[in-house]
Short mmCIF file of C-alpha atoms and ligand atoms in Angstrom, two decimals:
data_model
loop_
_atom_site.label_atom_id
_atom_site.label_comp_id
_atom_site.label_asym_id
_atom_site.label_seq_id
_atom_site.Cartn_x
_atom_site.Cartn_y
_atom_site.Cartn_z
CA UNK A 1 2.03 8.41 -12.96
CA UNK A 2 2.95 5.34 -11.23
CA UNK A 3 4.85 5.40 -7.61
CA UNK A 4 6.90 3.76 -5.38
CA UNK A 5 8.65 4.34 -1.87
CA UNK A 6 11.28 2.31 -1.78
CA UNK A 7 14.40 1.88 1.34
CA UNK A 8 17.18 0.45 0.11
CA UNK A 9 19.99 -0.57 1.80
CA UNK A 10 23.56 -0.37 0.25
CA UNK A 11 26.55 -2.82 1.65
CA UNK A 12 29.79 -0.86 2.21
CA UNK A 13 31.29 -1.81 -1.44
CA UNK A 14 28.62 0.05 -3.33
CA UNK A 15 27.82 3.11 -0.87
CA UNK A 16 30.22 5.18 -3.21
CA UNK A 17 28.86 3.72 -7.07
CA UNK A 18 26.42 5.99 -8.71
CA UNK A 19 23.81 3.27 -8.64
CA UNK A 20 20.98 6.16 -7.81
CA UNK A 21 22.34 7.64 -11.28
CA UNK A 22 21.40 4.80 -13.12
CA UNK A 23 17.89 4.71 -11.97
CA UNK A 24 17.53 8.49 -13.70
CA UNK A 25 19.96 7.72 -16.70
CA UNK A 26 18.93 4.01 -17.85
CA UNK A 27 15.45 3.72 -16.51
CA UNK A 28 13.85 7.24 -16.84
CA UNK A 29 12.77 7.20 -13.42
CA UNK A 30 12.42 10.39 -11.07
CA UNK A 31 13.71 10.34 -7.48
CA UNK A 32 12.69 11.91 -4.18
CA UNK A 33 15.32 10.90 -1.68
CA UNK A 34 12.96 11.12 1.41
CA UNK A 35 15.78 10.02 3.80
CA UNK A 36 19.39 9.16 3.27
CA UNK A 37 22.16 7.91 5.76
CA UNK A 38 25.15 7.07 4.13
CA UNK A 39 28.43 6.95 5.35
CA UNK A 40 31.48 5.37 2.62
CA UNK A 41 32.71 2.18 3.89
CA UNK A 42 29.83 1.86 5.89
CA UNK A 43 26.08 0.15 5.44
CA UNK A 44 23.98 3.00 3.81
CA UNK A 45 20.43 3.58 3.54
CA UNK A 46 18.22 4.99 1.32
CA UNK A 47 14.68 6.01 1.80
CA UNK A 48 13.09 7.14 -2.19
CA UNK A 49 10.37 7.91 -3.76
CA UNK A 50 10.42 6.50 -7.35
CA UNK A 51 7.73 7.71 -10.33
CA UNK A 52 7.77 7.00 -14.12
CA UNK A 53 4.55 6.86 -16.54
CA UNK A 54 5.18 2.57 -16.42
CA UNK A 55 5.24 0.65 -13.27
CA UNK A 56 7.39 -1.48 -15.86
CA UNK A 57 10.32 0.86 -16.10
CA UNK A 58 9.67 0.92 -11.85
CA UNK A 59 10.05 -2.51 -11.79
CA UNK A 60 13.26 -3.00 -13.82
CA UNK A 61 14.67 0.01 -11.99
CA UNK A 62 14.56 -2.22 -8.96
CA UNK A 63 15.33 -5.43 -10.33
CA UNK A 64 18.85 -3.44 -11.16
CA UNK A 65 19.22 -2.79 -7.77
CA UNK A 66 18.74 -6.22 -6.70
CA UNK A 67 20.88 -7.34 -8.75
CA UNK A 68 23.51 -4.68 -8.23
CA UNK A 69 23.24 -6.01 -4.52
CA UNK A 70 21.03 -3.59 -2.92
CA UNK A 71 18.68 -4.26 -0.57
CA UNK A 72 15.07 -3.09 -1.93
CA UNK A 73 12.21 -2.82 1.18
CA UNK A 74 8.69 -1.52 0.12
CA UNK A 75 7.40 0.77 2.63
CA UNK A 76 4.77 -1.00 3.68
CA UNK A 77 3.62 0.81 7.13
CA UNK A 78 1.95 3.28 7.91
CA UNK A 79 1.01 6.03 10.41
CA UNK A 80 -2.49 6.57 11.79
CA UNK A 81 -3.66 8.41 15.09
CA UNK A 82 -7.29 8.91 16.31
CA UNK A 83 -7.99 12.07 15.59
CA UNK A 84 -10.66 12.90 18.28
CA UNK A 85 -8.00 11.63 21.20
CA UNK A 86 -5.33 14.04 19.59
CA UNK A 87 -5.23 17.67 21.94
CA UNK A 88 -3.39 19.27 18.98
CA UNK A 89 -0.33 20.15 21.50
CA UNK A 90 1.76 19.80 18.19
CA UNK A 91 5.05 17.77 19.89
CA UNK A 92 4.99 15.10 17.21
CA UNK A 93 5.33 17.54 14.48
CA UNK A 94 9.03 18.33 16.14
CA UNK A 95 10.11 15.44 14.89
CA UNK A 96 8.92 14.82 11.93
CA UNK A 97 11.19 16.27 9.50
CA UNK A 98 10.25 15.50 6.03
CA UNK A 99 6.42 17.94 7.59
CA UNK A 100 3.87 15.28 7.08
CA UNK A 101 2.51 16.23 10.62
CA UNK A 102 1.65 19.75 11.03
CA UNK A 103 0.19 22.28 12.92
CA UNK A 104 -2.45 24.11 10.35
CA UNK A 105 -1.98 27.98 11.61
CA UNK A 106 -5.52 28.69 10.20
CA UNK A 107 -7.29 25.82 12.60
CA UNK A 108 -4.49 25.17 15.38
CA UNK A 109 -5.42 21.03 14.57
CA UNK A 110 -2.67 18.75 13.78
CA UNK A 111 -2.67 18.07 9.60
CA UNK A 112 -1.50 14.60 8.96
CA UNK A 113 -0.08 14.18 5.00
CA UNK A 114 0.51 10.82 4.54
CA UNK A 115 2.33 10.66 0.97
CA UNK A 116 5.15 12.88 2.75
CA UNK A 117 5.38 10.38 5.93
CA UNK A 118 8.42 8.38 5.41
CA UNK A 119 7.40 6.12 8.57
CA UNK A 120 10.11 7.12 10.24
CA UNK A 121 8.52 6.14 13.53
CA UNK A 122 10.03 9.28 15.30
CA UNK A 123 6.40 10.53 16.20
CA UNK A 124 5.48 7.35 17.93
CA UNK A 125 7.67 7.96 21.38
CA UNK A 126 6.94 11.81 20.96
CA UNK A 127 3.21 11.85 21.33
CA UNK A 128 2.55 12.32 25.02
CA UNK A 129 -0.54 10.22 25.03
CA UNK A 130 0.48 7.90 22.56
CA UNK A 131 -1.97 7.70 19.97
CA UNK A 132 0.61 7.47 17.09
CA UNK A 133 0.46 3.61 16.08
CA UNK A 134 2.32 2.03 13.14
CA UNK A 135 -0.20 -0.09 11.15
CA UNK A 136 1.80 -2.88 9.07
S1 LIG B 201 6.63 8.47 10.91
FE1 LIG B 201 5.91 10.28 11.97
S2 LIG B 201 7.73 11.58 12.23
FE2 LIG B 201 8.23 10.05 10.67
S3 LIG B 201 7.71 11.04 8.74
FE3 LIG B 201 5.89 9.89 9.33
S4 LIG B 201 4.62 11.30 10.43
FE4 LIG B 201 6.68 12.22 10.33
S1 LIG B 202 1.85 14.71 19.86
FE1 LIG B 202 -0.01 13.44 19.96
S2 LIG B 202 -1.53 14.75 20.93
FE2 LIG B 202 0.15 16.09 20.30
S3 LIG B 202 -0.46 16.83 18.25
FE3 LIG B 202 0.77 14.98 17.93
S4 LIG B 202 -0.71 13.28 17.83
FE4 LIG B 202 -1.75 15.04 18.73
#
């Protein structure tokens, strides 16, 4: 199954078109919406996870947008801490609301899992001995 994570970024004229629909209906593709903000009238944003058995039919799914007028951004960063510097104190995983950082109740250790990490950044400032980095 191929993958993408995608944030796209809708001017004001198309936040209220079904262009999401499209994506399901004329390209087969399945959608996580990891993170949406998206006011009508307003700039919107889109953060999704796109799969389909082709990275073809991915491809032309986003080539749609494009041409629609969307902005398409691969998610390119990523999250990475040391893992011996981390005390396990578990303030990062406040933030994080999609639960890629967690506290495992079995171990009391921070569990990092990075295919739900939308790279929000939100973890970065919250880690009181800032070992959170962004890696581009
Ligand atoms: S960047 Fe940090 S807070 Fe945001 S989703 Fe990833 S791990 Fe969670
Ligand atoms: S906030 Fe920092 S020290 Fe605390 S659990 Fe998260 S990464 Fe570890």
């Amino acid at each position: 199954m191929a993958k993408k994570r995608v944030v796209l970024t809708f001017p004001p004229e198309l936040t209220e078109k079904p262009i999401t629909y499209h994506l399901v209906k004329d390209f087969d593709l399945a959608i996580n919406i990891l993170r949406a903000k998206i006011t009508p009238g307003e700039e919107g944003k889109l953060v999704l996870e796109l799969s389909n058995g082709s990275e073809e039919m991915i491809k032309k799914g986003l080539d749609f947008l494009v041409q629609q007028g969307v902005g398409v951004e691969a998610v390119s960063k990523e999250i990475s801490f040391t893992d011996e510097d981390c005390i396990h104190c578990g303030a990062c995983t406040a933030v994080c609301q999609p639960g890629a950082l967690q506290i495992n109740p079995d171990t009391g250790r921070l569990r990092f899992e990075k295919e739900r990490c939308i790279v929000c950044e939100l973890c970065v400032p919250a880690c009181p001995l800032g070992i959170i980095k962004v890696l581009f």
